[in-house]
Amino acid sequence: MSWFTRIEAACAAFIERAFATTFPSDLEPAVVARKLIATMEARTRGDEGHLLAPGSYVVYVHPDDYARLAEHRGYLEREWAELLRDMAGRVGVYFYDGGPNVAMESRESVAVGMVDIVVASDMTVSIPRTNDAPIARRYHLRMLKGVPAYGVYFIDERASVGRSEDSDIFLVDPSVSRNHAEIVIDRGTVTLRDFGSTNGTFVNGERVTERRLAPGDEVIFGNTHMRLEARE
Protein backbone atom coordinates (compact mmCIF):
# COMPACT_ATOMS: atom_id res chain seq x y z
CA MET A 1 0.00 0.00 0.00
CA SER A 2 1.31 3.48 -0.95
CA TRP A 3 2.55 5.76 1.81
CA PHE A 4 0.19 8.40 0.46
CA THR A 5 -2.75 6.09 1.17
CA ARG A 6 -1.53 5.28 4.67
CA ILE A 7 -0.69 8.80 5.80
CA GLU A 8 -2.46 11.06 3.33
CA ALA A 9 -4.15 13.23 5.98
CA ALA A 10 -0.91 13.94 7.85
CA CYS A 11 1.00 14.49 4.63
CA ALA A 12 -1.63 16.86 3.26
CA ALA A 13 -1.79 18.83 6.52
CA PHE A 14 1.99 19.23 6.62
CA ILE A 15 2.15 20.39 3.00
CA GLU A 16 -0.74 22.83 3.50
CA ARG A 17 0.96 24.40 6.53
CA ALA A 18 4.47 24.49 5.09
CA PHE A 19 3.58 25.92 1.69
CA ALA A 20 0.63 28.18 2.47
CA THR A 21 2.74 31.15 1.41
CA THR A 22 2.26 32.25 -2.20
CA PHE A 23 5.45 31.70 -4.17
CA PRO A 24 6.28 33.59 -7.40
CA SER A 25 6.41 30.58 -9.72
CA ASP A 26 4.15 28.35 -11.78
CA LEU A 27 5.91 25.42 -10.11
CA GLU A 28 4.09 24.76 -6.85
CA PRO A 29 6.39 23.76 -3.92
CA ALA A 30 3.64 21.38 -2.77
CA VAL A 31 4.00 19.45 -6.05
CA VAL A 32 7.73 19.10 -5.39
CA ALA A 33 6.97 17.93 -1.84
CA ARG A 34 4.73 15.14 -3.05
CA LYS A 35 7.22 14.05 -5.71
CA LEU A 36 9.97 13.95 -3.08
CA ILE A 37 7.89 11.59 -0.96
CA ALA A 38 7.13 9.43 -4.01
CA THR A 39 10.85 9.32 -4.85
CA MET A 40 11.79 8.40 -1.29
CA GLU A 41 9.14 5.68 -1.28
CA ALA A 42 10.28 4.26 -4.63
CA ARG A 43 13.93 4.15 -3.53
CA THR A 44 13.32 2.66 -0.07
CA ARG A 45 14.73 -0.83 0.38
CA GLY A 46 14.57 -3.42 3.14
CA ASP A 47 17.85 -4.44 4.79
CA GLU A 48 18.10 -6.81 7.78
CA GLY A 49 14.63 -5.95 8.98
CA HIS A 50 14.98 -2.18 8.44
CA LEU A 51 13.57 0.10 5.76
CA LEU A 52 16.35 2.30 4.37
CA ALA A 53 15.95 5.32 2.08
CA PRO A 54 18.42 7.74 0.48
CA GLY A 55 19.11 10.75 2.68
CA SER A 56 20.17 13.28 0.03
CA TYR A 57 18.03 14.62 -2.81
CA VAL A 58 18.53 17.28 -5.49
CA VAL A 59 15.45 19.00 -6.89
CA TYR A 60 16.19 20.16 -10.44
CA VAL A 61 13.95 22.86 -11.92
CA HIS A 62 14.06 25.02 -15.03
CA PRO A 63 16.26 28.15 -14.65
CA ASP A 64 13.17 30.39 -14.92
CA ASP A 65 11.46 28.58 -12.04
CA TYR A 66 14.70 28.61 -10.09
CA ALA A 67 15.06 32.37 -10.52
CA ARG A 68 11.55 32.97 -9.21
CA LEU A 69 11.98 30.62 -6.25
CA ALA A 70 15.61 31.48 -5.40
CA GLU A 71 14.61 34.06 -2.76
CA HIS A 72 12.83 31.29 -0.82
CA ARG A 73 15.38 28.56 -1.53
CA GLY A 74 16.59 28.10 2.05
CA TYR A 75 13.05 27.90 3.42
CA LEU A 76 11.89 25.47 0.76
CA GLU A 77 14.88 23.16 1.17
CA ARG A 78 14.36 23.03 4.94
CA GLU A 79 10.62 22.40 4.68
CA TRP A 80 11.06 19.68 2.06
CA ALA A 81 13.67 17.98 4.25
CA GLU A 82 11.44 18.29 7.32
CA LEU A 83 8.57 16.71 5.38
CA LEU A 84 10.75 13.73 4.40
CA ARG A 85 11.88 13.36 8.02
CA ASP A 86 8.30 13.47 9.27
CA MET A 87 6.96 11.00 6.72
CA ALA A 88 9.89 8.62 7.26
CA GLY A 89 9.26 8.63 10.99
CA ARG A 90 5.59 7.76 10.45
CA VAL A 91 6.35 4.67 8.39
CA GLY A 92 9.54 3.54 10.16
CA VAL A 93 12.09 4.42 7.47
CA TYR A 94 15.76 5.20 8.19
CA PHE A 95 18.11 7.21 5.96
CA TYR A 96 21.18 5.19 5.06
CA ASP A 97 23.44 8.14 4.29
CA GLY A 98 22.32 10.63 6.91
CA GLY A 99 19.95 13.49 6.34
CA PRO A 100 17.45 14.01 5.02
CA ASN A 101 19.00 16.80 2.98
CA VAL A 102 17.39 18.53 0.00
CA ALA A 103 19.01 20.98 -2.42
CA MET A 104 17.34 22.86 -5.26
CA GLU A 105 19.32 23.48 -8.44
CA SER A 106 18.57 24.69 -11.97
CA ARG A 107 18.85 22.55 -15.09
CA GLU A 108 18.12 23.63 -18.65
CA SER A 109 16.80 20.23 -19.68
CA VAL A 110 13.88 20.41 -17.21
CA ALA A 111 10.74 21.97 -18.69
CA VAL A 112 9.22 25.07 -17.12
CA GLY A 113 6.79 24.06 -14.38
CA MET A 114 8.27 20.58 -14.13
CA VAL A 115 10.68 19.00 -11.64
CA ASP A 116 13.30 16.25 -11.79
CA ILE A 117 14.55 14.68 -8.56
CA VAL A 118 17.86 12.84 -8.26
CA VAL A 119 18.97 10.94 -5.16
CA ALA A 120 22.51 10.81 -3.80
CA SER A 121 23.27 7.29 -5.01
CA ASP A 122 22.64 8.45 -8.60
CA MET A 123 25.11 11.37 -8.37
CA THR A 124 28.85 11.42 -8.96
CA VAL A 125 29.30 14.19 -6.38
CA SER A 126 27.62 14.66 -3.04
CA ILE A 127 25.45 17.62 -2.16
CA PRO A 128 26.23 19.79 0.87
CA ARG A 129 24.69 18.47 4.08
CA THR A 130 22.57 20.94 5.99
CA ASN A 131 24.26 19.92 9.25
CA ASP A 132 27.85 20.27 8.03
CA ALA A 133 27.99 23.97 8.93
CA PRO A 134 25.88 26.16 11.17
CA ILE A 135 23.21 28.27 9.54
CA ALA A 136 22.04 31.51 11.09
CA ARG A 137 18.75 30.98 12.91
CA ARG A 138 15.78 32.57 11.21
CA TYR A 139 12.29 33.09 12.52
CA HIS A 140 8.79 33.29 11.19
CA LEU A 141 5.27 33.70 12.55
CA ARG A 142 2.81 30.96 11.68
CA MET A 143 -0.91 31.75 11.63
CA LEU A 144 -2.94 29.73 14.14
CA LYS A 145 -6.20 31.68 13.98
CA GLY A 146 -6.83 34.41 11.47
CA VAL A 147 -6.57 35.25 7.77
CA PRO A 148 -5.03 33.68 5.78
CA ALA A 149 -5.35 30.31 7.49
CA TYR A 150 -1.94 28.64 7.83
CA GLY A 151 -0.16 31.79 6.64
CA VAL A 152 3.58 32.09 7.30
CA TYR A 153 5.32 35.45 7.74
CA PHE A 154 9.10 35.65 7.56
CA ILE A 155 10.94 38.01 9.89
CA ASP A 156 14.26 39.58 8.98
CA GLU A 157 15.89 42.04 11.38
CA ARG A 158 12.70 44.01 12.00
CA ALA A 159 9.05 43.54 11.08
CA SER A 160 6.12 45.87 11.69
CA VAL A 161 2.73 44.33 12.49
CA GLY A 162 -0.60 45.98 11.80
CA ARG A 163 -3.72 46.53 9.74
CA SER A 164 -1.95 49.04 7.53
CA GLU A 165 -1.08 47.64 4.12
CA ASP A 166 2.38 49.16 4.61
CA SER A 167 3.03 46.77 7.52
CA ASP A 168 5.60 44.03 6.97
CA ILE A 169 3.09 41.64 8.57
CA PHE A 170 -0.24 42.87 7.23
CA LEU A 171 -3.16 41.41 9.19
CA VAL A 172 -6.72 41.48 7.85
CA ASP A 173 -8.34 41.88 11.26
CA PRO A 174 -10.47 44.90 12.28
CA SER A 175 -9.44 44.37 15.93
CA VAL A 176 -5.79 44.99 15.00
CA SER A 177 -4.55 48.60 15.06
CA ARG A 178 -3.08 50.07 11.89
CA ASN A 179 0.34 50.26 13.53
CA HIS A 180 -0.04 47.58 16.17
CA ALA A 181 3.42 46.30 17.10
CA GLU A 182 6.88 45.41 15.88
CA ILE A 183 9.24 42.45 16.18
CA VAL A 184 12.99 43.07 16.31
CA ILE A 185 15.73 40.46 16.01
CA ASP A 186 19.09 41.48 17.43
CA ARG A 187 21.92 38.94 17.62
CA GLY A 188 19.47 36.08 17.83
CA THR A 189 17.24 37.69 20.46
CA VAL A 190 13.62 38.28 19.41
CA THR A 191 11.80 41.19 21.05
CA LEU A 192 8.13 42.10 20.62
CA ARG A 193 6.98 45.69 21.27
CA ASP A 194 3.39 46.92 21.33
CA PHE A 195 2.76 50.40 19.91
CA GLY A 196 -0.06 51.26 22.31
CA SER A 197 -2.59 49.29 20.28
CA THR A 198 -6.28 49.57 21.14
CA ASN A 199 -6.87 45.88 21.83
CA GLY A 200 -3.41 45.02 23.02
CA THR A 201 -0.75 42.42 22.31
CA PHE A 202 -0.61 39.15 24.25
CA VAL A 203 2.14 36.55 24.67
CA ASN A 204 1.00 33.17 25.96
CA GLY A 205 -2.18 34.78 27.29
CA GLU A 206 -0.51 37.71 29.07
CA ARG A 207 -0.88 41.29 27.84
CA VAL A 208 2.52 42.87 27.21
CA THR A 209 4.03 46.13 26.08
CA GLU A 210 7.44 44.58 25.47
CA ARG A 211 8.51 40.96 25.75
CA ARG A 212 11.40 38.78 24.65
CA LEU A 213 10.07 35.87 22.59
CA ALA A 214 11.18 32.26 22.27
CA PRO A 215 10.21 29.68 19.65
CA GLY A 216 6.82 28.22 20.49
CA ASP A 217 5.46 31.38 22.10
CA GLU A 218 1.90 32.16 21.05
CA VAL A 219 1.36 35.81 20.18
CA ILE A 220 -2.07 37.42 19.86
CA PHE A 221 -2.73 40.68 17.99
CA GLY A 222 -6.40 41.58 18.38
CA ASN A 223 -8.23 38.40 17.37
CA THR A 224 -5.31 37.03 15.36
CA HIS A 225 -3.35 34.18 16.96
CA MET A 226 0.17 33.34 15.75
CA ARG A 227 3.14 31.25 16.87
CA LEU A 228 6.83 32.14 16.69
CA GLU A 229 8.88 29.38 15.06
CA ALA A 230 12.59 29.05 14.31
CA ARG A 231 14.39 27.21 11.55
CA GLU A 232 18.09 26.36 11.66
PDB file of N, CA and C in Angstrom, residues 82-137:
ATOM      1  N   GLU A  82      12.238  18.572   6.121  1.00  0.00           N
ATOM      2  CA  GLU A  82      11.442  18.289   7.317  1.00  0.00           C
ATOM      3  C   GLU A  82      10.260  17.381   6.976  1.00  0.00           C
ATOM      4  N   LEU A  83       9.662  17.576   5.802  1.00  0.00           N
ATOM      5  CA  LEU A  83       8.570  16.712   5.379  1.00  0.00           C
ATOM      6  C   LEU A  83       9.052  15.275   5.211  1.00  0.00           C
ATOM      7  N   LEU A  84      10.201  15.078   4.562  1.00  0.00           N
ATOM      8  CA  LEU A  84      10.747  13.728   4.396  1.00  0.00           C
ATOM      9  C   LEU A  84      11.029  13.087   5.750  1.00  0.00           C
ATOM     10  N   ARG A  85      11.584  13.878   6.673  1.00  0.00           N
ATOM     11  CA  ARG A  85      11.879  13.357   8.016  1.00  0.00           C
ATOM     12  C   ARG A  85      10.584  12.936   8.723  1.00  0.00           C
ATOM     13  N   ASP A  86       9.563  13.763   8.608  1.00  0.00           N
ATOM     14  CA  ASP A  86       8.301  13.471   9.270  1.00  0.00           C
ATOM     15  C   ASP A  86       7.642  12.224   8.683  1.00  0.00           C
ATOM     16  N   MET A  87       7.597  12.138   7.361  1.00  0.00           N
ATOM     17  CA  MET A  87       6.964  10.997   6.721  1.00  0.00           C
ATOM     18  C   MET A  87       7.743   9.713   6.988  1.00  0.00           C
ATOM     19  N   ALA A  88       9.070   9.796   6.978  1.00  0.00           N
ATOM     20  CA  ALA A  88       9.891   8.615   7.257  1.00  0.00           C
ATOM     21  C   ALA A  88       9.631   8.112   8.670  1.00  0.00           C
ATOM     22  N   GLY A  89       9.519   9.031   9.610  1.00  0.00           N
ATOM     23  CA  GLY A  89       9.257   8.632  10.987  1.00  0.00           C
ATOM     24  C   GLY A  89       7.922   7.944  11.138  1.00  0.00           C
ATOM     25  N   ARG A  90       6.930   8.339  10.341  1.00  0.00           N
ATOM     26  CA  ARG A  90       5.594   7.763  10.453  1.00  0.00           C
ATOM     27  C   ARG A  90       5.525   6.326   9.925  1.00  0.00           C
ATOM     28  N   VAL A  91       6.413   6.015   8.975  1.00  0.00           N
ATOM     29  CA  VAL A  91       6.355   4.669   8.387  1.00  0.00           C
ATOM     30  C   VAL A  91       7.574   3.834   8.763  1.00  0.00           C
ATOM     31  N   GLY A  92       8.419   4.331   9.669  1.00  0.00           N
ATOM     32  CA  GLY A  92       9.537   3.545  10.164  1.00  0.00           C
ATOM     33  C   GLY A  92      10.695   3.406   9.201  1.00  0.00           C
ATOM     34  N   VAL A  93      10.990   4.452   8.440  1.00  0.00           N
ATOM     35  CA  VAL A  93      12.086   4.422   7.471  1.00  0.00           C
ATOM     36  C   VAL A  93      13.300   5.140   8.036  1.00  0.00           C
ATOM     37  N   TYR A  94      14.497   4.575   7.798  1.00  0.00           N
ATOM     38  CA  TYR A  94      15.758   5.200   8.186  1.00  0.00           C
ATOM     39  C   TYR A  94      16.495   5.664   6.927  1.00  0.00           C
ATOM     40  N   PHE A  95      17.325   6.708   7.089  1.00  0.00           N
ATOM     41  CA  PHE A  95      18.107   7.212   5.962  1.00  0.00           C
ATOM     42  C   PHE A  95      19.507   6.630   6.038  1.00  0.00           C
ATOM     43  N   TYR A  96      19.916   5.914   4.986  1.00  0.00           N
ATOM     44  CA  TYR A  96      21.176   5.186   5.059  1.00  0.00           C
ATOM     45  C   TYR A  96      22.414   6.054   4.883  1.00  0.00           C
ATOM     46  N   ASP A  97      22.266   7.272   4.432  1.00  0.00           N
ATOM     47  CA  ASP A  97      23.441   8.141   4.293  1.00  0.00           C
ATOM     48  C   ASP A  97      23.232   9.471   5.010  1.00  0.00           C
ATOM     49  N   GLY A  98      22.554   9.407   6.152  1.00  0.00           N
ATOM     50  CA  GLY A  98      22.321  10.634   6.908  1.00  0.00           C
ATOM     51  C   GLY A  98      21.162  11.426   6.333  1.00  0.00           C
ATOM     52  N   GLY A  99      20.993  12.626   6.874  1.00  0.00           N
ATOM     53  CA  GLY A  99      19.945  13.486   6.340  1.00  0.00           C
ATOM     54  C   GLY A  99      18.627  13.311   7.088  1.00  0.00           C
ATOM     55  N   PRO A 100      17.532  13.692   6.444  1.00  0.00           N
ATOM     56  CA  PRO A 100      17.454  14.008   5.021  1.00  0.00           C
ATOM     57  C   PRO A 100      17.972  15.412   4.692  1.00  0.00           C
ATOM     58  N   ASN A 101      18.524  15.533   3.493  1.00  0.00           N
ATOM     59  CA  ASN A 101      19.002  16.797   2.976  1.00  0.00           C
ATOM     60  C   ASN A 101      18.428  16.999   1.578  1.00  0.00           C
ATOM     61  N   VAL A 102      17.965  18.209   1.297  1.00  0.00           N
ATOM     62  CA  VAL A 102      17.385  18.532  -0.003  1.00  0.00           C
ATOM     63  C   VAL A 102      18.029  19.808  -0.517  1.00  0.00           C
ATOM     64  N   ALA A 103      18.447  19.779  -1.775  1.00  0.00           N
ATOM     65  CA  ALA A 103      19.006  20.976  -2.418  1.00  0.00           C
ATOM     66  C   ALA A 103      18.239  21.229  -3.702  1.00  0.00           C
ATOM     67  N   MET A 104      17.992  22.496  -4.007  1.00  0.00           N
ATOM     68  CA  MET A 104      17.335  22.864  -5.260  1.00  0.00           C
ATOM     69  C   MET A 104      18.359  23.479  -6.202  1.00  0.00           C
ATOM     70  N   GLU A 105      18.386  22.991  -7.433  1.00  0.00           N
ATOM     71  CA  GLU A 105      19.316  23.483  -8.442  1.00  0.00           C
ATOM     72  C   GLU A 105      18.563  23.699  -9.749  1.00  0.00           C
ATOM     73  N   SER A 106      19.182  24.455 -10.660  1.00  0.00           N
ATOM     74  CA  SER A 106      18.568  24.688 -11.967  1.00  0.00           C
ATOM     75  C   SER A 106      19.185  23.767 -13.008  1.00  0.00           C
ATOM     76  N   ARG A 107      18.376  23.410 -14.000  1.00  0.00           N
ATOM     77  CA  ARG A 107      18.847  22.545 -15.085  1.00  0.00           C
ATOM     78  C   ARG A 107      18.054  22.887 -16.334  1.00  0.00           C
ATOM     79  N   GLU A 108      18.770  23.212 -17.414  1.00  0.00           N
ATOM     80  CA  GLU A 108      18.125  23.634 -18.655  1.00  0.00           C
ATOM     81  C   GLU A 108      17.215  22.566 -19.236  1.00  0.00           C
ATOM     82  N   SER A 109      17.555  21.308 -19.041  1.00  0.00           N
ATOM     83  CA  SER A 109      16.799  20.230 -19.677  1.00  0.00           C
ATOM     84  C   SER A 109      15.429  19.984 -19.041  1.00  0.00           C
ATOM     85  N   VAL A 110      15.170  20.578 -17.879  1.00  0.00           N
ATOM     86  CA  VAL A 110      13.880  20.415 -17.210  1.00  0.00           C
ATOM     87  C   VAL A 110      12.912  21.468 -17.752  1.00  0.00           C
ATOM     88  N   ALA A 111      11.721  21.042 -18.133  1.00  0.00           N
ATOM     89  CA  ALA A 111      10.744  21.975 -18.693  1.00  0.00           C
ATOM     90  C   ALA A 111      10.223  22.923 -17.621  1.00  0.00           C
ATOM     91  N   VAL A 112       9.797  24.105 -18.040  1.00  0.00           N
ATOM     92  CA  VAL A 112       9.221  25.071 -17.116  1.00  0.00           C
ATOM     93  C   VAL A 112       7.995  24.454 -16.441  1.00  0.00           C
ATOM     94  N   GLY A 113       7.917  24.602 -15.124  1.00  0.00           N
ATOM     95  CA  GLY A 113       6.794  24.061 -14.380  1.00  0.00           C
ATOM     96  C   GLY A 113       6.945  22.605 -13.999  1.00  0.00           C
ATOM     97  N   MET A 114       8.036  21.983 -14.430  1.00  0.00           N
ATOM     98  CA  MET A 114       8.269  20.579 -14.126  1.00  0.00           C
ATOM     99  C   MET A 114       9.425  20.456 -13.133  1.00  0.00           C
ATOM    100  N   VAL A 115       9.624  19.239 -12.621  1.00  0.00           N
ATOM    101  CA  VAL A 115      10.685  18.999 -11.641  1.00  0.00           C
ATOM    102  C   VAL A 115      11.290  17.629 -11.893  1.00  0.00           C
ATOM    103  N   ASP A 116      12.595  17.523 -11.691  1.00  0.00           N
ATOM    104  CA  ASP A 116      13.304  16.248 -11.790  1.00  0.00           C
ATOM    105  C   ASP A 116      14.067  16.069 -10.485  1.00  0.00           C
ATOM    106  N   ILE A 117      13.914  14.923  -9.854  1.00  0.00           N
ATOM    107  CA  ILE A 117      14.551  14.679  -8.561  1.00  0.00           C
ATOM    108  C   ILE A 117      15.569  13.553  -8.701  1.00  0.00           C
ATOM    109  N   VAL A 118      16.775  13.813  -8.210  1.00  0.00           N
ATOM    110  CA  VAL A 118      17.861  12.836  -8.256  1.00  0.00           C
ATOM    111  C   VAL A 118      18.300  12.565  -6.823  1.00  0.00           C
ATOM    112  N   VAL A 119      18.517  11.297  -6.497  1.00  0.00           N
ATOM    113  CA  VAL A 119      18.970  10.937  -5.159  1.00  0.00           C
ATOM    114  C   VAL A 119      20.482  10.772  -5.154  1.00  0.00           C
ATOM    115  N   ALA A 120      21.061  10.778  -3.947  1.00  0.00           N
ATOM    116  CA  ALA A 120      22.514  10.809  -3.797  1.00  0.00           C
ATOM    117  C   ALA A 120      23.199   9.644  -4.498  1.00  0.00           C
ATOM    118  N   SER A 121      22.612   8.455  -4.428  1.00  0.00           N
ATOM    119  CA  SER A 121      23.265   7.288  -5.010  1.00  0.00           C
ATOM    120  C   SER A 121      23.355   7.355  -6.526  1.00  0.00           C
ATOM    121  N   ASP A 122      22.602   8.290  -7.150  1.00  0.00           N
ATOM    122  CA  ASP A 122      22.643   8.446  -8.599  1.00  0.00           C
ATOM    123  C   ASP A 122      23.600   9.552  -9.031  1.00  0.00           C
ATOM    124  N   MET A 123      24.256  10.225  -8.060  1.00  0.00           N
ATOM    125  CA  MET A 123      25.111  11.366  -8.369  1.00  0.00           C
ATOM    126  C   MET A 123      26.579  10.993  -8.251  1.00  0.00           C
ATOM    127  N   THR A 124      27.399  11.655  -9.034  1.00  0.00           N
ATOM    128  CA  THR A 124      28.846  11.422  -8.962  1.00  0.00           C
ATOM    129  C   THR A 124      29.499  12.290  -7.903  1.00  0.00           C
ATOM    130  N   VAL A 125      28.800  13.342  -7.464  1.00  0.00           N
ATOM    131  CA  VAL A 125      29.304  14.192  -6.384  1.00  0.00           C
ATOM    132  C   VAL A 125      28.215  14.324  -5.349  1.00  0.00           C
ATOM    133  N   SER A 126      28.603  14.531  -4.107  1.00  0.00           N
ATOM    134  CA  SER A 126      27.617  14.662  -3.042  1.00  0.00           C
ATOM    135  C   SER A 126      27.157  16.099  -2.924  1.00  0.00           C
ATOM    136  N   ILE A 127      25.963  16.277  -2.395  1.00  0.00           N
ATOM    137  CA  ILE A 127      25.452  17.622  -2.162  1.00  0.00           C
ATOM    138  C   ILE A 127      25.821  18.034  -0.742  1.00  0.00           C
ATOM    139  N   PRO A 128      25.908  19.340  -0.483  1.00  0.00           N
ATOM    140  CA  PRO A 128      26.235  19.786   0.875  1.00  0.00           C
ATOM    141  C   PRO A 128      25.184  19.330   1.859  1.00  0.00           C
ATOM    142  N   ARG A 129      25.611  18.855   3.019  1.00  0.00           N
ATOM    143  CA  ARG A 129      24.690  18.466   4.080  1.00  0.00           C
ATOM    144  C   ARG A 129      24.295  19.693   4.877  1.00  0.00           C
ATOM    145  N   THR A 130      23.042  19.767   5.265  1.00  0.00           N
ATOM    146  CA  THR A 130      22.571  20.941   5.993  1.00  0.00           C
ATOM    147  C   THR A 130      23.183  21.025   7.375  1.00  0.00           C
ATOM    148  N   ASN A 131      23.695  19.884   7.905  1.00  0.00           N
ATOM    149  CA  ASN A 131      24.264  19.925   9.252  1.00  0.00           C
ATOM    150  C   ASN A 131      25.789  19.971   9.251  1.00  0.00           C
ATOM    151  N   ASP A 132      26.402  20.184   8.079  1.00  0.00           N
ATOM    152  CA  ASP A 132      27.851  20.273   8.027  1.00  0.00           C
ATOM    153  C   ASP A 132      28.359  21.590   8.593  1.00  0.00           C
ATOM    154  N   ALA A 133      27.568  22.648   8.464  1.00  0.00           N
ATOM    155  CA  ALA A 133      27.994  23.971   8.927  1.00  0.00           C
ATOM    156  C   ALA A 133      26.798  24.669   9.529  1.00  0.00           C
ATOM    157  N   PRO A 134      27.003  25.485  10.537  1.00  0.00           N
ATOM    158  CA  PRO A 134      25.880  26.165  11.169  1.00  0.00           C
ATOM    159  C   PRO A 134      25.252  27.184  10.241  1.00  0.00           C
ATOM    160  N   ILE A 135      23.953  27.286  10.306  1.00  0.00           N
ATOM    161  CA  ILE A 135      23.206  28.268   9.537  1.00  0.00           C
ATOM    162  C   ILE A 135      22.555  29.230  10.515  1.00  0.00           C
ATOM    163  N   ALA A 136      22.614  30.513  10.187  1.00  0.00           N
ATOM    164  CA  ALA A 136      22.038  31.507  11.093  1.00  0.00           C
ATOM    165  C   ALA A 136      20.565  31.196  11.325  1.00  0.00           C
ATOM    166  N   ARG A 137      20.147  31.279  12.576  1.00  0.00           N
ATOM    167  CA  ARG A 137      18.752  30.978  12.906  1.00  0.00           C
ATOM    168  C   ARG A 137      17.850  32.070  12.361  1.00  0.00           C
TER     169      ARG A 137
END
